[in-house]
GROMACS .gro file of C-alpha atoms in nm:
model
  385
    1UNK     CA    1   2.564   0.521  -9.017
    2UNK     CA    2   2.701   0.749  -8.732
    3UNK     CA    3   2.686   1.033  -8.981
    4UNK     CA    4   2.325   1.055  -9.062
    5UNK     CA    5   2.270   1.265  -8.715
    6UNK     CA    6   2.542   1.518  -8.929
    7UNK     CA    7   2.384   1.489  -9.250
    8UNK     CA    8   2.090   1.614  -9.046
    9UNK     CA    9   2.188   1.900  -8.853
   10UNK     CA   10   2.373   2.020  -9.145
   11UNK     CA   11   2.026   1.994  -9.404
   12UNK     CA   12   1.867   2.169  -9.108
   13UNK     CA   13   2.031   2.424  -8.973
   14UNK     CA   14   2.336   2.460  -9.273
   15UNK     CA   15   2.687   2.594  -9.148
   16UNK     CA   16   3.035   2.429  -9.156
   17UNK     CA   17   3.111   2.128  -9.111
   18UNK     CA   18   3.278   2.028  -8.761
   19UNK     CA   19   3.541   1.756  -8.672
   20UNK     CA   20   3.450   1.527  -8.369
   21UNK     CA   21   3.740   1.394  -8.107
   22UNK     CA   22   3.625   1.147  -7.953
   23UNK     CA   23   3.728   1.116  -7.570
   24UNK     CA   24   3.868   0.798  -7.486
   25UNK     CA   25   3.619   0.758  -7.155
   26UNK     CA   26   3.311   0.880  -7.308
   27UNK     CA   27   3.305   1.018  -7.698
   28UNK     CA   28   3.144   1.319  -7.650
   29UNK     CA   29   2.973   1.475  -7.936
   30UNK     CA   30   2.917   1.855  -7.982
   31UNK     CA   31   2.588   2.002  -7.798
   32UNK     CA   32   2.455   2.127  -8.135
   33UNK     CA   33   2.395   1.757  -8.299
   34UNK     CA   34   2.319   1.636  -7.954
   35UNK     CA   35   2.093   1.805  -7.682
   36UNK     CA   36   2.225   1.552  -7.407
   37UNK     CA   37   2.493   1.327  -7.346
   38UNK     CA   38   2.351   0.937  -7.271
   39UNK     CA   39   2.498   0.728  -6.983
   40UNK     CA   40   2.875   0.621  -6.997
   41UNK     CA   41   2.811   0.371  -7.282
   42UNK     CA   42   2.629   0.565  -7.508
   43UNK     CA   43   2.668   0.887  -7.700
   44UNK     CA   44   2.363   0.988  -7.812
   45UNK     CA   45   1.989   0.825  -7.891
   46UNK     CA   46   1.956   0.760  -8.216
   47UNK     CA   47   1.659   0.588  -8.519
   48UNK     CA   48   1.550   0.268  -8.491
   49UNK     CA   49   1.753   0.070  -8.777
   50UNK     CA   50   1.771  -0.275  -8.967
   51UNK     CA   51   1.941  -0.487  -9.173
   52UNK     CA   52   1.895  -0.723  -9.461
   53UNK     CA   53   2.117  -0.957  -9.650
   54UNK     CA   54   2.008  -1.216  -9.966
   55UNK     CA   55   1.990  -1.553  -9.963
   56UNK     CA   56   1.772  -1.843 -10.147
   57UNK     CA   57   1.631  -1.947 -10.464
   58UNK     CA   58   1.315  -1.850 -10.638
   59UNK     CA   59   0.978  -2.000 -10.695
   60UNK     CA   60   0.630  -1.895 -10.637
   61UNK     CA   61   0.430  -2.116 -10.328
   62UNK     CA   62   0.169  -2.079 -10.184
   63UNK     CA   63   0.132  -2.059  -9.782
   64UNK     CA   64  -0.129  -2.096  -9.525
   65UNK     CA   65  -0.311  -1.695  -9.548
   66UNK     CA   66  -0.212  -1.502  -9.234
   67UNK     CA   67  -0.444  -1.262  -9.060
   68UNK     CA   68  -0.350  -0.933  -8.948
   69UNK     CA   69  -0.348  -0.932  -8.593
   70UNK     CA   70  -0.239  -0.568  -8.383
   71UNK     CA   71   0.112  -0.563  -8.282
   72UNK     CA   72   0.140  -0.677  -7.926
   73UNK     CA   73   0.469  -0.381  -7.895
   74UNK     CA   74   0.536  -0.282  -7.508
   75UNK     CA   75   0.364  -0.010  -7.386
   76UNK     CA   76   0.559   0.279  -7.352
   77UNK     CA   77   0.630   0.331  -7.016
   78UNK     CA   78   1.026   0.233  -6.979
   79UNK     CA   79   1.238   0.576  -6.806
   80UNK     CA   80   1.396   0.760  -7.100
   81UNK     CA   81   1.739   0.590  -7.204
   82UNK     CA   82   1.955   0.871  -7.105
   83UNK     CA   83   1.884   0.754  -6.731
   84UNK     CA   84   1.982   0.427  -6.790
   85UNK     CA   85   1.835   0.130  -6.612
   86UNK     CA   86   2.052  -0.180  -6.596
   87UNK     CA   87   1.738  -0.366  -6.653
   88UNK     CA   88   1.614  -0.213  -6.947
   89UNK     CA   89   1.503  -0.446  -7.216
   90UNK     CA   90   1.645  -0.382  -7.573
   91UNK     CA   91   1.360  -0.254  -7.777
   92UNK     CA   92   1.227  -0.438  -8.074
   93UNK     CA   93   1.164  -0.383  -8.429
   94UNK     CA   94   0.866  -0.258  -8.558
   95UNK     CA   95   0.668  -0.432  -8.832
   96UNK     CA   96   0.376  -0.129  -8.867
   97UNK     CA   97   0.357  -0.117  -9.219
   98UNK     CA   98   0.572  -0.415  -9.318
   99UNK     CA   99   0.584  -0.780  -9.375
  100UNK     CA  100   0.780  -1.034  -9.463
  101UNK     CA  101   0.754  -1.356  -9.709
  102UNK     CA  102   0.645  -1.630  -9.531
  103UNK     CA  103   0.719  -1.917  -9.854
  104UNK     CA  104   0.961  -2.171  -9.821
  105UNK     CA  105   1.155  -2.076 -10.112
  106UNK     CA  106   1.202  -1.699 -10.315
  107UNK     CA  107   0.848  -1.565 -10.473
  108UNK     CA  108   0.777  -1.322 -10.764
  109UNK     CA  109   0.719  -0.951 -10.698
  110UNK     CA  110   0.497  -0.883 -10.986
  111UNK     CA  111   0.407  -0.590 -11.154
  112UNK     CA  112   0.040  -0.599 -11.116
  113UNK     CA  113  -0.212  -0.799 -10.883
  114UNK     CA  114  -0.223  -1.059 -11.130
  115UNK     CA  115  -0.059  -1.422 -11.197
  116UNK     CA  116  -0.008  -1.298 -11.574
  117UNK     CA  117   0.167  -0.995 -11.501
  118UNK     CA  118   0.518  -0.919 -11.594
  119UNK     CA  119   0.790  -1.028 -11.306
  120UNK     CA  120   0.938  -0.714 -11.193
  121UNK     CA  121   1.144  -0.887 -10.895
  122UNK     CA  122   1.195  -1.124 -10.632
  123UNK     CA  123   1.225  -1.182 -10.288
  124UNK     CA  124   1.391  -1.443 -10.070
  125UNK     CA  125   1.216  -1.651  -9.775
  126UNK     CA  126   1.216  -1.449  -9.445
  127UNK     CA  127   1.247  -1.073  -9.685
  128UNK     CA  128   1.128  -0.781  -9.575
  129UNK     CA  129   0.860  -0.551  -9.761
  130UNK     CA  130   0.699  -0.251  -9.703
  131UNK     CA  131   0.340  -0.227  -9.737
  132UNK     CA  132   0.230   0.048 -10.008
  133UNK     CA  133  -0.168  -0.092  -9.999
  134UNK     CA  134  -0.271  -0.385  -9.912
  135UNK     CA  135  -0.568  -0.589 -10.118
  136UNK     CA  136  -0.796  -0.888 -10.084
  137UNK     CA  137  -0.548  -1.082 -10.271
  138UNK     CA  138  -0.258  -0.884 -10.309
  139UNK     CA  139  -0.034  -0.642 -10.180
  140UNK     CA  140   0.136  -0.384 -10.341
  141UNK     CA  141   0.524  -0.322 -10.201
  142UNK     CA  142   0.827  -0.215 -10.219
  143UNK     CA  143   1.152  -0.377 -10.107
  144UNK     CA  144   1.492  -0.221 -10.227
  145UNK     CA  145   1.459  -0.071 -10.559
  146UNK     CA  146   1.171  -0.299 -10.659
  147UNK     CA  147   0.802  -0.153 -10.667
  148UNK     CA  148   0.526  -0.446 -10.736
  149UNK     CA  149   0.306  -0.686 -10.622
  150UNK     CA  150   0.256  -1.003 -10.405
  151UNK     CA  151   0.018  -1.257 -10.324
  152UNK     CA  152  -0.143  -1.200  -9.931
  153UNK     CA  153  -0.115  -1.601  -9.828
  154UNK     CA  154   0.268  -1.563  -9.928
  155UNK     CA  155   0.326  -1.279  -9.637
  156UNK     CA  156   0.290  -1.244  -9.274
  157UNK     CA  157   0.203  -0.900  -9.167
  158UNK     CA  158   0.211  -0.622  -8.868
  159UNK     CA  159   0.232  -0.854  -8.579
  160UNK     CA  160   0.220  -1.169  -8.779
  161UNK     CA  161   0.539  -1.065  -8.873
  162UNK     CA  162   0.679  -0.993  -8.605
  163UNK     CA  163   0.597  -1.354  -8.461
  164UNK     CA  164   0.737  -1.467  -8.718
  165UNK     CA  165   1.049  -1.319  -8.720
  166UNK     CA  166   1.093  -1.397  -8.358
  167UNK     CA  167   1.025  -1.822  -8.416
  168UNK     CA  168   1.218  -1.811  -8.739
  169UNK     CA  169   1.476  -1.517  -8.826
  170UNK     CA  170   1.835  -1.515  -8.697
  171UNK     CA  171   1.829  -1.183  -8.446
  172UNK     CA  172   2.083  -0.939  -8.489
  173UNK     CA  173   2.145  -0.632  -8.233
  174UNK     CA  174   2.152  -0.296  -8.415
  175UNK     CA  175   2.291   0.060  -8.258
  176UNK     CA  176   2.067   0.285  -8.171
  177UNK     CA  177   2.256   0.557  -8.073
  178UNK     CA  178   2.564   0.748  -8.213
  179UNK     CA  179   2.823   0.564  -8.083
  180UNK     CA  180   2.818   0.255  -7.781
  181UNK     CA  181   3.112   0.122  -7.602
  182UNK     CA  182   3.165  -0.262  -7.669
  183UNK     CA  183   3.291  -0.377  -7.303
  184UNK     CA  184   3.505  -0.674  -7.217
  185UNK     CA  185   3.201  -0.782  -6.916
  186UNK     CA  186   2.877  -0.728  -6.854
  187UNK     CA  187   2.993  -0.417  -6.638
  188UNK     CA  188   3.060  -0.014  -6.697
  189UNK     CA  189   3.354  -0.052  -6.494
  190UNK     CA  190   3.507  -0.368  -6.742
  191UNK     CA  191   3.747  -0.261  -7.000
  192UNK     CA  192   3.607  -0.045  -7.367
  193UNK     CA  193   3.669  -0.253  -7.649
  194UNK     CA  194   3.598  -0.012  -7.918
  195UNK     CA  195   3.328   0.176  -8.021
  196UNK     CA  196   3.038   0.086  -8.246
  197UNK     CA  197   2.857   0.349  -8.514
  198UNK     CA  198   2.472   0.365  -8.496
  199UNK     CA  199   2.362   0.168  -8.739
  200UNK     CA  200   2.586  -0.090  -8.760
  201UNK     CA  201   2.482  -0.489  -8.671
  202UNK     CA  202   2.608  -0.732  -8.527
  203UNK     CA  203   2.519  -1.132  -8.440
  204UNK     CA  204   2.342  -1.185  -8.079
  205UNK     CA  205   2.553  -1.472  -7.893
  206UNK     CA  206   2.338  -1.397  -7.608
  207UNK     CA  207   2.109  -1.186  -7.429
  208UNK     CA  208   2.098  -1.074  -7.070
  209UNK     CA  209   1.810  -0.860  -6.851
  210UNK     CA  210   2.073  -0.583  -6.902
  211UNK     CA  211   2.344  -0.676  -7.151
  212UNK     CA  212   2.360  -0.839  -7.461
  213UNK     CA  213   2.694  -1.052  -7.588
  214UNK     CA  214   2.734  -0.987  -7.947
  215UNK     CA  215   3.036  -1.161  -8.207
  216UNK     CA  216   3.274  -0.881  -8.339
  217UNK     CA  217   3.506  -1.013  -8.613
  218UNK     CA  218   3.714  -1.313  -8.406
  219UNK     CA  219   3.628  -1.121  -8.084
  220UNK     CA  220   3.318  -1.151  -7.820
  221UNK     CA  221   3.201  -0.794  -7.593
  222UNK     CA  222   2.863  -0.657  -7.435
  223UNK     CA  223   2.655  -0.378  -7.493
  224UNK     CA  224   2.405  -0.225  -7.269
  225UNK     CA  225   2.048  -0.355  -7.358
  226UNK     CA  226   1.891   0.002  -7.419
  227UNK     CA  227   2.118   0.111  -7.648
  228UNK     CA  228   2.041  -0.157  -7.890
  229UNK     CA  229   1.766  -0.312  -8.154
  230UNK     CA  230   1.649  -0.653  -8.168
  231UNK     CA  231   1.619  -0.691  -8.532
  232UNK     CA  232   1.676  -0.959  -8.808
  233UNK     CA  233   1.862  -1.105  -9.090
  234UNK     CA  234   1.597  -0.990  -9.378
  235UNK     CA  235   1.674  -1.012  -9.713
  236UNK     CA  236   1.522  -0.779  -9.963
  237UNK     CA  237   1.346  -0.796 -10.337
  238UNK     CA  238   1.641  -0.818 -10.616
  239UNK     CA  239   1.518  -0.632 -10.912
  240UNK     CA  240   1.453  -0.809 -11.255
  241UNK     CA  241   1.581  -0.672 -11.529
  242UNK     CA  242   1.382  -0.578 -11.869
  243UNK     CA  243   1.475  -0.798 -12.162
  244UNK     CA  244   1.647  -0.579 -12.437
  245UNK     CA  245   1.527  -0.592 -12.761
  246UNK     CA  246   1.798  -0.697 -13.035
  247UNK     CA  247   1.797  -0.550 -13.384
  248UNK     CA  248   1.773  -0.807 -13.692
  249UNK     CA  249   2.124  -1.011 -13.756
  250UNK     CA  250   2.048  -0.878 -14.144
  251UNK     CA  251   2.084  -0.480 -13.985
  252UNK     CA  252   2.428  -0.318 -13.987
  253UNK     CA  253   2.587  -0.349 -13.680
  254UNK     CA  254   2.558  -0.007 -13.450
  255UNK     CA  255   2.857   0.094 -13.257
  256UNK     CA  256   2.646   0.235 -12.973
  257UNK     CA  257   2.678   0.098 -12.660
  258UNK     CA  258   2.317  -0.054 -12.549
  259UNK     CA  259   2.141   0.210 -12.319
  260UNK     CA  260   2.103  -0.086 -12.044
  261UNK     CA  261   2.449  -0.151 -12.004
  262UNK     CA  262   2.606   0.120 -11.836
  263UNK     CA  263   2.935   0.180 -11.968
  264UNK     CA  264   3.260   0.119 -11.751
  265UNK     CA  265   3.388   0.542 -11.802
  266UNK     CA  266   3.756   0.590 -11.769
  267UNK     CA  267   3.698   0.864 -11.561
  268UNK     CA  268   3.478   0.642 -11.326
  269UNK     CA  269   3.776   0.383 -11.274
  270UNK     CA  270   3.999   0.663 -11.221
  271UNK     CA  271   3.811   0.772 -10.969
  272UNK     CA  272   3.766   0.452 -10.792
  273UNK     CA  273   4.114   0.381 -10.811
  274UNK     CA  274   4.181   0.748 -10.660
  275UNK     CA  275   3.967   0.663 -10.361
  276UNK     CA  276   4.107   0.329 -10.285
  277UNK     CA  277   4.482   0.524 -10.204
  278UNK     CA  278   4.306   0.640  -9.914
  279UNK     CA  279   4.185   0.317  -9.756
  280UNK     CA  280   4.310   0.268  -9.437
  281UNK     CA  281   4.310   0.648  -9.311
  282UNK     CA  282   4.075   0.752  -9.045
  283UNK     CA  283   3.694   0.801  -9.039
  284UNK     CA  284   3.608   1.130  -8.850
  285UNK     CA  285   3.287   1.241  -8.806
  286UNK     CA  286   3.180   1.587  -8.964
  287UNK     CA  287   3.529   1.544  -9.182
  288UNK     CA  288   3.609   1.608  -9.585
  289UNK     CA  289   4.003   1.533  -9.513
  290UNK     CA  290   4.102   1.229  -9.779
  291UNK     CA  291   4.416   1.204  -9.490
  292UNK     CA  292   4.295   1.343  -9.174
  293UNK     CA  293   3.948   1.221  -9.167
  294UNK     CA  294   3.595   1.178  -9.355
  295UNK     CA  295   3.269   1.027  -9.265
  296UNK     CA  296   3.113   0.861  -9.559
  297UNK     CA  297   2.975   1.168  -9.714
  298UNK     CA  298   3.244   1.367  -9.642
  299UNK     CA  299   3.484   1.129  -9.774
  300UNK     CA  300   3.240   1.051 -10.158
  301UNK     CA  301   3.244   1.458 -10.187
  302UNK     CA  302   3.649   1.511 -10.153
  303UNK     CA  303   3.713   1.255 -10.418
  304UNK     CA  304   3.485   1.337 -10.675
  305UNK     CA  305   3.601   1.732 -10.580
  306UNK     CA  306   3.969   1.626 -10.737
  307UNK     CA  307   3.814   1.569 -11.061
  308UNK     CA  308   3.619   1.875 -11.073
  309UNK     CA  309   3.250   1.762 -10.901
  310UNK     CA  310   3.101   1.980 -10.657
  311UNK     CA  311   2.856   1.726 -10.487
  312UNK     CA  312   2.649   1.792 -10.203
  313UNK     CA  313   2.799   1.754  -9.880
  314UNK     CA  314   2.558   1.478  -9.685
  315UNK     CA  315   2.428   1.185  -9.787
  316UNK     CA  316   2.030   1.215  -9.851
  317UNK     CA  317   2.140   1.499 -10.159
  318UNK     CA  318   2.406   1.298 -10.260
  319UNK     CA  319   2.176   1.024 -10.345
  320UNK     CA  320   1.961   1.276 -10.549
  321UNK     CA  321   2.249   1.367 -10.759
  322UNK     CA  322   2.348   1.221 -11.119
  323UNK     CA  323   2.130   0.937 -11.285
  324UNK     CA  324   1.980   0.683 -11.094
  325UNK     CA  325   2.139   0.321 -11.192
  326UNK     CA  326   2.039  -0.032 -11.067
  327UNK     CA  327   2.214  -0.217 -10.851
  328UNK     CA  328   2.294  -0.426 -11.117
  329UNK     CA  329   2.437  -0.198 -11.333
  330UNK     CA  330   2.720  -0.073 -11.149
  331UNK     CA  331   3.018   0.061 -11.315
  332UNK     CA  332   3.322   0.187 -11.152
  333UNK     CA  333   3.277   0.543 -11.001
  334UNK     CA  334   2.886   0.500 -10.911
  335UNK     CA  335   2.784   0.617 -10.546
  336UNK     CA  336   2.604   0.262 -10.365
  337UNK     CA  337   2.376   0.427 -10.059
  338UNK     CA  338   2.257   0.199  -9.793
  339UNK     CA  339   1.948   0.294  -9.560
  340UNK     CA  340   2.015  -0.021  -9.307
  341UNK     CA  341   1.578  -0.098  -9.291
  342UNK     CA  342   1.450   0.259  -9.240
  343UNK     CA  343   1.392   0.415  -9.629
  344UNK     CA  344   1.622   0.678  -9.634
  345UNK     CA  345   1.973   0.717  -9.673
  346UNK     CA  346   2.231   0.650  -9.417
  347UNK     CA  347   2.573   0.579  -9.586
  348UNK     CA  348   2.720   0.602  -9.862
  349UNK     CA  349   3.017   0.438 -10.034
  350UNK     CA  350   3.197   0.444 -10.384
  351UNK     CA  351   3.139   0.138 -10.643
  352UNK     CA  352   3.533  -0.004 -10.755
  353UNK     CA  353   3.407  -0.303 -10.950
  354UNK     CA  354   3.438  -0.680 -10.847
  355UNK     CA  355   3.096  -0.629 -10.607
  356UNK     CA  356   3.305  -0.450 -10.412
  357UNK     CA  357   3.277  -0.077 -10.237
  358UNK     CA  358   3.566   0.176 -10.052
  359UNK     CA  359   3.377   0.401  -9.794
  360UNK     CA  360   3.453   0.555  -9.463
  361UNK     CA  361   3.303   0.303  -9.244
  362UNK     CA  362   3.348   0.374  -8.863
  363UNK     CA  363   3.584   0.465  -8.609
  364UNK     CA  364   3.672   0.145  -8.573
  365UNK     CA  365   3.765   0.061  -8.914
  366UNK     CA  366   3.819   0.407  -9.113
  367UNK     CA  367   3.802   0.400  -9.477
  368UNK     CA  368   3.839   0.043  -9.611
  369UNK     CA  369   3.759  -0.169  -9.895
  370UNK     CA  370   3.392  -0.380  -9.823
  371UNK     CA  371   3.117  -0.622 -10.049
  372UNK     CA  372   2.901  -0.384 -10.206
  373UNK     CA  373   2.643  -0.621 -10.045
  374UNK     CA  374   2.787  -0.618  -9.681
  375UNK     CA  375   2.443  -0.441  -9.595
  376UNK     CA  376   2.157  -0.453  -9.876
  377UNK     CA  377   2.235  -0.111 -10.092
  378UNK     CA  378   1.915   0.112 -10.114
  379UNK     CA  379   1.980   0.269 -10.408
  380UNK     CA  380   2.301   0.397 -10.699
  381UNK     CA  381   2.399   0.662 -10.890
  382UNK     CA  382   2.639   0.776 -11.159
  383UNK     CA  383   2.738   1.103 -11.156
  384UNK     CA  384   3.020   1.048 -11.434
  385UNK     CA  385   2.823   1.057 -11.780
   0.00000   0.00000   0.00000
């Protein structure tokens, strides 16, 4: 999200947190998060980010084994982005260190390299995994909040990946920098639609030597080539849980709670409830104001600081606080963080129940009520006990 370059500079440098105005023309950010400004459609340059969202069913298939072949990337010689050619390409994801299933249907992430071992996960068709090691036979990954194993001839790797993510995978365009202008036309000169937060993705209706036409809600706009991604729609691996072991009908009954069911806390669905009176206010970057203002960091540490938390104030600490939880597990209250591809956090939203989230989203949409899934979370925490 947009406020991972704040989350930054804060964790670097410390100090107080600063509001943002936006100009209407050209949404200037402050010189201390941002050296330089970019070209009229673009704020800042920003990290290479992706996507993911589930789909499929599961089974384990073989497929023909790929070989690793070196990533045929662009050299780079392109100007730097702040000078803006209108013929810039949009760069491309990079699959150094990834790879992505290659079955027809969902496999098994297992827990070792071994047929017999305990399931630990699975992925969908077309899901993306990071490569830990890879073996002879298998490969050792992660993918979400799963860590295990899968067979070589069910992946495609490096640049096998990336050709086949290019014949096969639906391309989205990500932002690359901290905020672009979504324009009427193919032109600087047509009409602003709104802006868009790095980070966020959108569907590719079609692509242009310098523009790219991408689907907004109901509407249609362009954004300059440069300041985008070419990635995909990539699921990732859904975590299996561990069977629980049930006491003996003859035992007396306990009147503990099981330890893998994480209890729905009062307190928790107060505090989602609390949130959700604020959906609909603005998201300002740099901002802990509930009515003013908040990014998503901001907005998580002013509503648990009403019931008496003092949490971190960006996102990457945030996700280090309280106990980790799966995705699964929710319970009203719990923090959901997304990384959007790249491994560490980049937003951050609270967990109301119903597979649903309330976060500060962007400038275009302030705080508002989303599908905890509407990006593939990274990981969860409960800070109520």
């Amino acid at each position: 999200s947009i406020t991972s370059i704040v989350d930054r500079y804060i964790e670097e440098n410390g100090g107080d947190v600063f509001t943002v105005d936006a100009t209407p023309e050209d949404a200037a950010t402050p010189a201390a998060v941002v050296a330089e400004a970019t070209a009229t459609d673009a704020v800042a340059t920003g990290e290479i980010q992706e996507i993911a969202k589930v789909t499929g069913e599961i089974a384990e298939v073989p497929s023909e084994e790929t070989t690793e072949a070196p990533a045929t990337e662009a050299p780079t010689t392109e100007a730097p982005v702040q000078e803006a050619s209108e013929a810039a390409a949009s760069p491309v994801m990079d699959f150094t260190g990834k790879a992505i299933v290659t079955a027809s249907g969902s496999v098994n992430i297992r827990q070792s390299g071994d047929v017999n071992a305990a399931k630990v996960g699975t992925i969908d068709a077309g899901g993306l995994v990071n490569i830990v090691e890879k073996g002879d036979t298998w490969s050792h990954i992660t993918s979400g909040n799963v860590d295990g194993y899968i067979r070589n001839d069910l992946l495609a790797f490096g640049g096998d990946a990336a050709s086949y993510a290019s014949a096969n995978l639906s391309k989205v365009a990500v932002v690359n920098t901290a905020a672009l202008k979504l324009r009427s036309a193919a032109s600087t000169d047509s009409e602003s639609i709104t802006l868009l937060a790095q980070g966020e993705s959108y569907p590719i209706v079609e692509t242009g030597d310098a523009w790219t036409k991408i689907q907004l809600d109901t509407v249609t706009g362009y954004v300059k080539n440069e300041y985008i991604t070419i990635s995909y729609n990539m699921p990732t691996a859904k975590a299996i849980s561990a069977p629980t072991t049930e006491a003996p009908t003859t035992e007396a009954p306990t009147t503990e709670a099981p330890v893998t069911e994480a209890p729905t806390s009062d307190l928790g669905q107060q505090i989602a409830n609390f949130a959700c009176q604020f959906v609909g206010n603005p998201y300002v970057w740099g901002g802990t104001s509930l009515t003013n203002g908040a990014d998503c960091s901001g907005f998580v540490q002013s509503v648990y600081k009403n019931f008496g938390y003092s949490l971190p104030r960006t996102c990457t600490p945030q996700s280090n606080a309280g106990t980790a939880v799966s995705i699964a597990a929710l319970a009203p209250g719990d923090l959901v963080f997304y990384d959007h591809g790249t491994g560490s956090c980049e937003h951050v939203g609270i967990y109301i129940g119903n597979g649903q989230i309330v976060h500060a989203s962007s400038s275009r949409t302030g705080i508002k009520i989303s599908n905890v899934n509407y990006s593939t979370p990274f990981k969860a925490c409960r800070i109520v006990n």
